[in-house]
Short mmCIF file of C-alpha atoms and ligand atoms in Angstrom, two decimals:
data_model
loop_
_atom_site.label_atom_id
_atom_site.label_comp_id
_atom_site.label_asym_id
_atom_site.label_seq_id
_atom_site.Cartn_x
_atom_site.Cartn_y
_atom_site.Cartn_z
CA UNK A 5 120.76 126.03 122.79
CA UNK A 6 118.60 127.95 120.64
CA UNK A 7 114.89 129.36 120.14
CA UNK A 8 113.43 129.14 116.98
CA UNK A 9 111.04 130.94 115.24
CA UNK A 10 108.66 131.02 112.15
CA UNK A 11 107.59 134.13 109.70
CA UNK A 12 105.21 133.63 107.44
CA UNK A 13 106.40 130.27 106.49
CA UNK A 14 104.62 128.69 103.63
CA UNK A 15 105.34 125.62 101.66
CA UNK A 16 104.23 124.81 97.87
CA UNK A 17 105.03 121.41 96.41
CA UNK A 18 104.79 121.37 92.37
CA UNK A 19 102.15 119.70 91.11
CA UNK A 20 101.47 118.96 87.36
CA UNK A 21 101.75 122.77 85.95
CA UNK A 22 101.27 124.62 89.05
CA UNK A 23 102.13 124.37 92.27
CA UNK A 24 100.24 122.69 95.85
CA UNK A 25 100.44 124.74 98.89
CA UNK A 26 100.40 122.28 102.00
CA UNK A 27 101.70 124.83 104.73
CA UNK A 28 100.07 128.18 104.71
CA UNK A 29 101.90 130.65 106.52
CA UNK A 30 103.16 129.67 110.00
CA UNK A 31 103.85 132.37 112.37
CA UNK A 32 105.04 131.08 115.75
CA UNK A 33 108.14 131.38 118.24
CA UNK A 34 109.36 128.46 120.46
CA UNK A 35 111.69 129.50 123.51
CA UNK A 36 115.03 128.44 124.09
CA UNK A 37 114.78 125.30 126.24
CA UNK A 38 111.11 124.63 125.41
CA UNK A 39 109.86 121.38 124.56
CA UNK A 40 106.95 122.34 121.93
CA UNK A 41 104.57 119.21 120.55
CA UNK A 42 102.96 119.71 117.08
CA UNK A 43 99.94 117.72 116.53
CA UNK A 44 97.67 117.15 113.99
CA UNK A 45 96.17 114.56 111.49
CA UNK A 46 97.94 112.79 109.24
CA UNK A 47 98.65 114.89 106.09
CA UNK A 48 98.35 118.31 107.73
CA UNK A 49 101.94 119.21 107.36
CA UNK A 50 103.64 118.45 110.65
CA UNK A 51 106.55 116.58 108.76
CA UNK A 52 106.56 118.90 106.31
CA UNK A 53 107.37 121.91 108.58
CA UNK A 54 109.70 120.16 110.50
CA UNK A 55 111.71 119.27 107.45
CA UNK A 56 111.78 122.77 106.89
CA UNK A 57 113.63 123.52 109.81
CA UNK A 58 115.93 120.67 109.29
CA UNK A 59 117.02 121.98 105.94
CA UNK A 60 115.69 118.96 104.28
CA UNK A 61 112.68 120.72 102.22
CA UNK A 62 113.19 124.24 100.79
CA UNK A 63 111.14 126.84 102.17
CA UNK A 64 108.77 128.52 99.48
CA UNK A 65 108.09 131.55 101.20
CA UNK A 66 109.07 133.25 105.10
CA UNK A 67 111.48 132.66 106.99
CA UNK A 68 112.71 130.20 109.68
CA UNK A 69 115.14 131.39 112.39
CA UNK A 70 117.18 129.24 114.69
CA UNK A 71 118.19 131.78 117.65
CA UNK A 72 119.01 135.24 115.37
CA UNK A 73 119.99 133.38 112.47
CA UNK A 74 117.81 132.97 109.38
CA UNK A 75 118.54 129.45 108.40
CA UNK A 76 116.49 129.37 104.67
CA UNK A 77 119.60 129.33 102.95
CA UNK A 78 121.61 126.98 105.21
CA UNK A 79 122.67 123.17 104.46
CA UNK A 80 121.35 121.06 107.09
CA UNK A 81 124.64 120.51 108.21
CA UNK A 82 125.21 123.80 108.98
CA UNK A 83 122.02 124.29 111.04
CA UNK A 84 123.40 122.63 114.45
CA UNK A 85 120.23 120.28 114.66
CA UNK A 86 119.44 116.71 115.48
CA UNK A 87 116.65 114.93 114.26
CA UNK A 88 115.13 111.70 115.26
CA UNK A 89 112.42 109.70 112.74
CA UNK A 90 109.79 107.14 113.31
CA UNK A 91 112.26 104.51 111.19
CA UNK A 92 115.15 105.22 113.33
CA UNK A 93 117.48 105.28 110.49
CA UNK A 94 120.33 103.42 111.93
CA UNK A 95 123.10 101.70 109.76
CA UNK A 96 122.77 98.10 109.90
CA UNK A 97 125.91 97.14 109.13
CA UNK A 98 127.58 99.69 111.79
CA UNK A 99 127.15 98.65 115.96
CA UNK A 100 125.62 101.06 118.32
CA UNK A 101 128.51 102.61 118.96
CA UNK A 102 129.58 103.59 115.73
CA UNK A 103 126.11 104.25 114.80
CA UNK A 104 126.11 106.98 117.69
CA UNK A 105 129.35 107.93 116.83
CA UNK A 106 128.96 108.49 113.03
CA UNK A 107 127.90 112.19 112.94
CA UNK A 108 130.89 113.36 115.10
CA UNK A 109 133.19 111.40 113.19
CA UNK A 110 131.81 113.01 110.10
CA UNK A 111 132.76 116.40 111.85
CA UNK A 112 136.11 115.13 112.50
CA UNK A 113 135.84 115.35 116.52
CA UNK A 114 138.94 113.72 118.26
CA UNK A 115 138.45 110.24 119.22
CA UNK A 116 138.29 110.51 122.96
CA UNK A 117 135.50 113.22 122.78
CA UNK A 118 133.79 111.05 120.62
CA UNK A 119 134.23 108.18 123.47
CA UNK A 120 133.06 110.44 126.07
CA UNK A 121 129.82 111.99 124.29
CA UNK A 122 128.58 108.70 123.11
CA UNK A 123 129.69 107.11 126.62
CA UNK A 124 127.42 109.69 128.38
CA UNK A 125 124.42 109.21 126.04
CA UNK A 126 124.69 105.68 126.18
CA UNK A 127 124.64 105.58 130.10
CA UNK A 128 121.74 108.02 130.29
CA UNK A 129 119.90 106.00 127.84
CA UNK A 130 120.86 102.59 129.34
CA UNK A 131 122.48 101.53 125.95
CA UNK A 132 126.37 100.74 127.56
CA UNK A 133 125.72 97.07 127.85
CA UNK A 134 124.65 96.77 123.81
CA UNK A 135 127.50 99.54 122.37
CA UNK A 136 129.02 96.55 120.38
CA UNK A 137 125.58 95.19 118.99
CA UNK A 138 124.36 95.51 115.43
CA UNK A 139 120.70 97.44 115.14
CA UNK A 140 119.58 93.82 113.86
CA UNK A 141 120.10 92.43 117.23
CA UNK A 142 117.76 94.92 119.28
CA UNK A 143 113.97 95.36 120.06
CA UNK A 144 112.38 98.27 118.27
CA UNK A 145 112.51 100.16 121.83
CA UNK A 146 116.20 99.64 121.85
CA UNK A 147 116.90 101.03 118.43
CA UNK A 148 114.57 103.95 119.04
CA UNK A 149 117.16 104.55 122.13
CA UNK A 150 120.10 104.30 119.69
CA UNK A 151 118.64 106.56 117.44
CA UNK A 152 117.75 109.17 120.29
CA UNK A 153 121.52 108.34 121.70
CA UNK A 154 122.73 109.61 118.41
CA UNK A 155 121.19 112.63 118.35
CA UNK A 156 122.06 113.24 122.10
CA UNK A 157 125.62 112.42 121.80
CA UNK A 158 125.66 115.29 118.86
CA UNK A 159 124.52 117.96 121.19
CA UNK A 160 122.51 120.23 119.07
CA UNK A 161 121.01 123.43 119.41
CA UNK A 162 117.36 121.62 118.47
CA UNK A 163 115.95 118.62 118.87
CA UNK A 164 113.32 117.58 115.88
CA UNK A 165 111.52 114.54 116.70
CA UNK A 166 109.07 113.31 113.78
CA UNK A 167 106.80 110.72 115.39
CA UNK A 168 109.39 108.57 116.97
CA UNK A 169 107.35 106.25 118.94
CA UNK A 170 104.80 105.32 116.41
CA UNK A 171 106.61 102.12 115.61
CA UNK A 172 106.41 100.84 119.25
CA UNK A 173 103.61 98.78 120.94
CA UNK A 174 101.40 100.79 123.49
CA UNK A 175 103.06 99.96 126.51
CA UNK A 176 106.37 100.52 125.36
CA UNK A 177 105.49 104.00 123.99
CA UNK A 178 104.64 104.83 127.08
CA UNK A 179 107.79 103.97 128.88
CA UNK A 180 109.80 106.01 125.75
CA UNK A 181 107.67 109.06 126.40
CA UNK A 182 108.66 109.31 129.76
CA UNK A 183 112.19 108.55 128.67
CA UNK A 184 112.03 111.52 126.35
CA UNK A 185 110.66 113.78 128.81
CA UNK A 186 113.65 112.81 131.24
CA UNK A 187 115.96 113.68 128.40
CA UNK A 188 114.68 117.10 127.80
CA UNK A 189 114.66 118.08 131.60
CA UNK A 190 118.40 116.50 131.72
CA UNK A 191 119.71 118.13 128.52
CA UNK A 192 117.51 121.39 128.35
CA UNK A 193 117.80 121.36 124.61
CA UNK A 194 115.23 123.22 122.40
CA UNK A 195 112.98 120.45 121.07
CA UNK A 196 110.18 120.11 118.76
CA UNK A 197 107.83 117.06 118.54
CA UNK A 198 105.86 116.18 115.49
CA UNK A 199 102.98 113.12 116.25
CA UNK A 200 99.38 112.45 115.50
CA UNK A 201 98.71 111.21 119.08
CA UNK A 202 96.90 114.24 121.45
CA UNK A 203 97.83 112.03 124.48
CA UNK A 204 101.80 112.05 123.41
CA UNK A 205 101.65 116.05 122.58
CA UNK A 206 99.50 116.74 126.09
CA UNK A 207 101.85 114.33 128.07
CA UNK A 208 105.17 115.70 126.39
CA UNK A 209 105.07 119.56 125.45
CA UNK A 210 105.34 122.42 127.71
CA UNK A 211 103.42 123.90 124.86
CA UNK A 212 101.24 122.35 122.07
CA UNK A 213 100.79 123.37 118.55
CA UNK A 214 97.19 121.86 117.30
CA UNK A 215 97.73 121.86 113.19
CA UNK A 216 95.11 121.51 110.76
CA UNK A 217 95.41 121.58 106.77
CA UNK A 218 98.59 123.59 107.13
CA UNK A 219 97.44 125.90 109.61
CA UNK A 220 98.37 126.22 113.30
CA UNK A 221 94.76 126.15 114.78
CA UNK A 222 96.33 127.00 118.69
CA UNK A 223 99.43 127.24 120.14
CA UNK A 224 99.24 127.32 123.75
CA UNK A 225 100.09 125.27 127.57
CA UNK A 226 98.32 121.89 127.57
CA UNK A 227 96.20 123.93 130.26
CA UNK A 228 95.46 126.49 127.50
CA UNK A 229 94.59 123.74 124.94
CA UNK A 230 92.25 121.64 126.87
CA UNK A 231 90.67 124.55 128.90
CA UNK A 232 90.21 127.30 126.55
CA UNK A 233 90.35 125.73 123.21
CA UNK A 234 90.27 128.37 120.53
CA UNK A 235 88.01 126.87 118.12
CA UNK A 236 85.65 123.68 117.80
CA UNK A 237 88.38 121.76 115.86
CA UNK A 238 90.94 121.85 118.89
CA UNK A 239 88.24 121.55 121.50
CA UNK A 240 87.21 117.85 119.72
CA UNK A 241 90.65 117.02 118.43
CA UNK A 242 91.77 116.95 122.03
CA UNK A 243 90.17 115.01 124.80
CA UNK A 244 89.02 111.45 124.83
CA UNK A 245 85.89 110.67 124.62
CA UNK A 246 85.78 113.72 122.58
CA UNK A 247 83.82 116.87 123.78
CA UNK A 248 80.10 117.16 123.27
CA UNK A 249 78.86 119.68 121.13
CA UNK A 250 75.27 121.11 120.83
CA UNK A 251 73.96 123.39 118.82
CA UNK A 252 71.47 125.91 119.95
CA UNK A 253 69.98 129.53 120.11
CA UNK A 254 71.10 132.16 122.87
CA UNK A 255 68.11 134.77 123.10
CA UNK A 256 68.58 137.42 125.48
CA UNK A 257 72.02 135.79 126.71
CA UNK A 258 69.83 132.52 127.69
CA UNK A 259 70.84 129.40 125.53
CA UNK A 260 68.49 126.95 124.83
CA UNK A 261 67.46 123.79 122.72
CA UNK A 262 64.24 123.63 121.81
CA UNK A 263 62.86 120.23 123.62
CA UNK A 264 65.55 119.61 125.77
CA UNK A 265 64.83 122.12 128.30
CA UNK A 266 68.18 122.70 128.65
CA UNK A 267 69.03 126.36 129.73
CA UNK A 268 72.19 128.38 130.47
CA UNK A 269 73.58 131.72 130.43
CA UNK A 270 75.09 132.17 127.07
CA UNK A 271 77.31 134.64 125.75
CA UNK A 272 74.69 137.61 124.28
CA UNK A 273 76.46 138.70 121.35
CA UNK A 274 75.19 136.18 118.91
CA UNK A 275 72.33 134.22 118.11
CA UNK A 276 73.32 130.62 117.16
CA UNK A 277 75.95 128.96 119.45
CA UNK A 278 77.74 125.83 120.02
CA UNK A 279 77.70 124.50 123.65
CA UNK A 280 80.68 122.56 124.40
CA UNK A 281 80.76 120.10 127.25
CA UNK A 282 83.58 117.85 128.22
CA UNK A 283 82.32 114.29 129.35
CA UNK A 284 83.69 114.47 132.42
CA UNK A 285 81.88 118.12 132.98
CA UNK A 286 78.43 116.26 132.05
CA UNK A 287 76.47 114.89 135.07
CA UNK A 288 73.73 113.27 136.17
CA UNK A 289 71.20 114.93 138.22
CA UNK A 290 67.72 112.91 139.29
CA UNK A 291 65.53 116.04 139.01
CA UNK A 292 67.37 118.10 136.36
CA UNK A 293 65.03 119.48 133.68
CA UNK A 294 67.24 118.24 130.78
CA UNK A 295 66.10 114.87 130.18
CA UNK A 296 67.46 111.46 128.16
CA UNK A 297 67.76 107.87 127.85
CA UNK A 298 71.05 105.81 128.21
CA UNK A 299 72.20 104.28 124.95
CA UNK A 300 75.41 102.43 126.17
CA UNK A 301 77.51 101.79 129.21
CA UNK A 302 81.13 101.48 128.74
CA UNK A 303 83.50 100.29 131.62
CA UNK A 304 87.05 101.25 130.84
CA UNK A 305 88.23 100.18 134.33
CA UNK A 306 88.96 103.57 136.18
CA UNK A 307 86.27 105.28 134.25
CA UNK A 308 82.74 104.39 132.85
CA UNK A 309 81.70 106.27 129.60
CA UNK A 310 77.82 106.61 129.41
CA UNK A 311 75.99 107.62 126.39
CA UNK A 312 72.73 109.57 126.79
CA UNK A 313 70.19 110.12 123.49
CA UNK A 314 68.43 113.39 124.50
CA UNK A 315 66.43 115.96 122.59
CA UNK A 316 69.54 118.14 122.23
CA UNK A 317 71.03 115.14 120.61
CA UNK A 318 73.36 112.59 121.81
CA UNK A 319 75.98 112.90 124.40
CA UNK A 320 78.75 111.00 126.50
CA UNK A 321 79.35 111.31 129.93
CA UNK A 322 82.54 110.27 131.69
CA UNK A 323 81.69 109.02 135.07
CA UNK A 324 83.09 107.03 137.76
CA UNK A 325 83.31 102.92 137.65
CA UNK A 326 80.91 102.51 140.11
CA UNK A 327 78.13 104.41 138.17
CA UNK A 328 75.30 101.56 138.35
CA UNK A 329 73.14 102.95 135.07
CA UNK A 330 72.04 100.44 132.33
CA UNK A 331 70.64 101.08 128.62
CA UNK A 332 67.37 101.99 128.65
CA UNK A 333 67.42 104.22 132.05
CA UNK A 334 65.85 107.40 131.98
CA UNK A 335 68.38 110.35 133.53
CA UNK A 336 68.31 114.02 134.12
CA UNK A 337 71.78 115.56 133.14
CA UNK A 338 73.18 119.16 133.86
CA UNK A 339 76.39 121.19 133.23
CA UNK A 340 78.00 123.98 135.76
CA UNK A 341 78.25 127.01 133.78
CA UNK A 342 81.50 127.43 134.75
CA UNK A 343 82.18 124.00 132.51
CA UNK A 344 80.23 125.46 129.31
CA UNK A 345 82.25 126.34 126.28
CA UNK A 346 80.89 128.38 123.58
CA UNK A 347 81.36 128.77 119.89
CA UNK A 348 79.92 130.72 117.50
CA UNK A 349 78.03 128.38 115.13
CA UNK A 350 79.17 129.82 112.07
CA UNK A 351 82.61 130.86 112.48
CA UNK A 352 83.14 127.78 114.99
CA UNK A 353 85.81 129.95 116.86
CA UNK A 354 85.60 130.45 120.93
CA UNK A 355 83.62 133.04 122.07
CA UNK A 356 84.59 135.12 124.83
P1 ADP B 403 102.00 115.07 108.08
O1 ADP B 403 103.32 114.89 108.58
O2 ADP B 403 101.47 115.78 108.96
O3 ADP B 403 101.20 113.51 107.75
P2 ADP B 403 102.97 116.00 105.58
O4 ADP B 403 103.78 116.98 105.94
O5 ADP B 403 103.79 114.58 105.64
O6 ADP B 403 101.63 115.73 106.76
O7 ADP B 403 102.50 116.25 104.40
C1 ADP B 403 101.42 117.39 104.15
C2 ADP B 403 100.86 117.40 102.84
O8 ADP B 403 101.97 117.68 101.78
C3 ADP B 403 100.16 116.28 102.22
O9 ADP B 403 98.69 116.34 101.66
C4 ADP B 403 101.14 115.25 101.41
O10 ADP B 403 100.41 114.70 100.31
C5 ADP B 403 102.13 116.62 100.68
N1 ADP B 403 103.21 115.98 100.45
C6 ADP B 403 104.06 115.61 101.15
N2 ADP B 403 105.22 115.64 100.58
C7 ADP B 403 105.22 116.18 99.27
C8 ADP B 403 105.87 116.08 98.31
N3 ADP B 403 107.34 115.44 98.35
N4 ADP B 403 105.34 116.61 96.98
C9 ADP B 403 104.04 116.53 96.82
N5 ADP B 403 103.28 116.77 97.87
C10 ADP B 403 103.73 116.48 99.24
MG1 MG B 404 104.26 113.09 109.12
#
């Protein structure tokens, strides 16, 4: 097992006569045994970053270290990592056993040890009864398990996952998510998990890196990311329904929106601020001065989402399933000051 660190890591791809920079100087440290999820929209550079760790892409500038070792110039095979991809990448003509054993055979591992390792990985992943089958005779979930088993049998210093669950249906994804978490608890192997799915990132990561446009916006625990987002991008990317953002003026430490009778103590340092409120922190209060009219009511089962049009803009509330409001109802809204997030209106960064 090992730590992993990024030092000013940059990636440029050749484009026409010049280059296109897609990763813009990543600095981050991942501790030995940690599980870090990298989350961001499609095209933000997640796979590129992971592939640079694996040695499948050159590093244009900066340094990647596994443990104390700078790996920039090392071949993939010399890095002691195992990678699990979205498309499984199994050999169709080989049995499950041979797929899992292949990397070990290449390393000239003695047969009894290969059998022991594959046997153990298969038993952890409940594949023992399927070892003679070909990938074509397996379900999508079982194939993904084989891909994970192959990585596990390697007993690498580092696990890299690139959207491994994206090809599975929603129910199976939830099951496999728990499986990956158990696997990490059991193996303790340092893991980096790339996904575009914020729920996967939140549930799996002991820390989460939120990426956008080749830049890490914030690296923190799920609690940091959710409760102390570094900027409006992180604030609105994580959480569903998304955080409400309202623009207003802060004068003399008091935040207000003209015509909305919304008054809260605000950071005194700036004039224009954005108030962020999570849907679960916006509550209906009969006599609150901030008024609005319900436009849409969406039951989801455990919660009901209520959209309200106000003079400050349209907002979304997460209420319990018993809520009785209907479209057209006039309601008052309130926010506990402790649940207000404040952002600078121009930089969109969090205000202390
Ligand atoms: P993600 O995995 O977050 O969806 P990628 O790392 O695959 O994003 O891609 C990041 C950016 O780099 C995208 O704009 C993509 O088009 C570009 N890119 C990826 N691979 C190449 C390549 N081989 N040549 C040129 N551009 C590439
Ligand atoms: Mg990708």
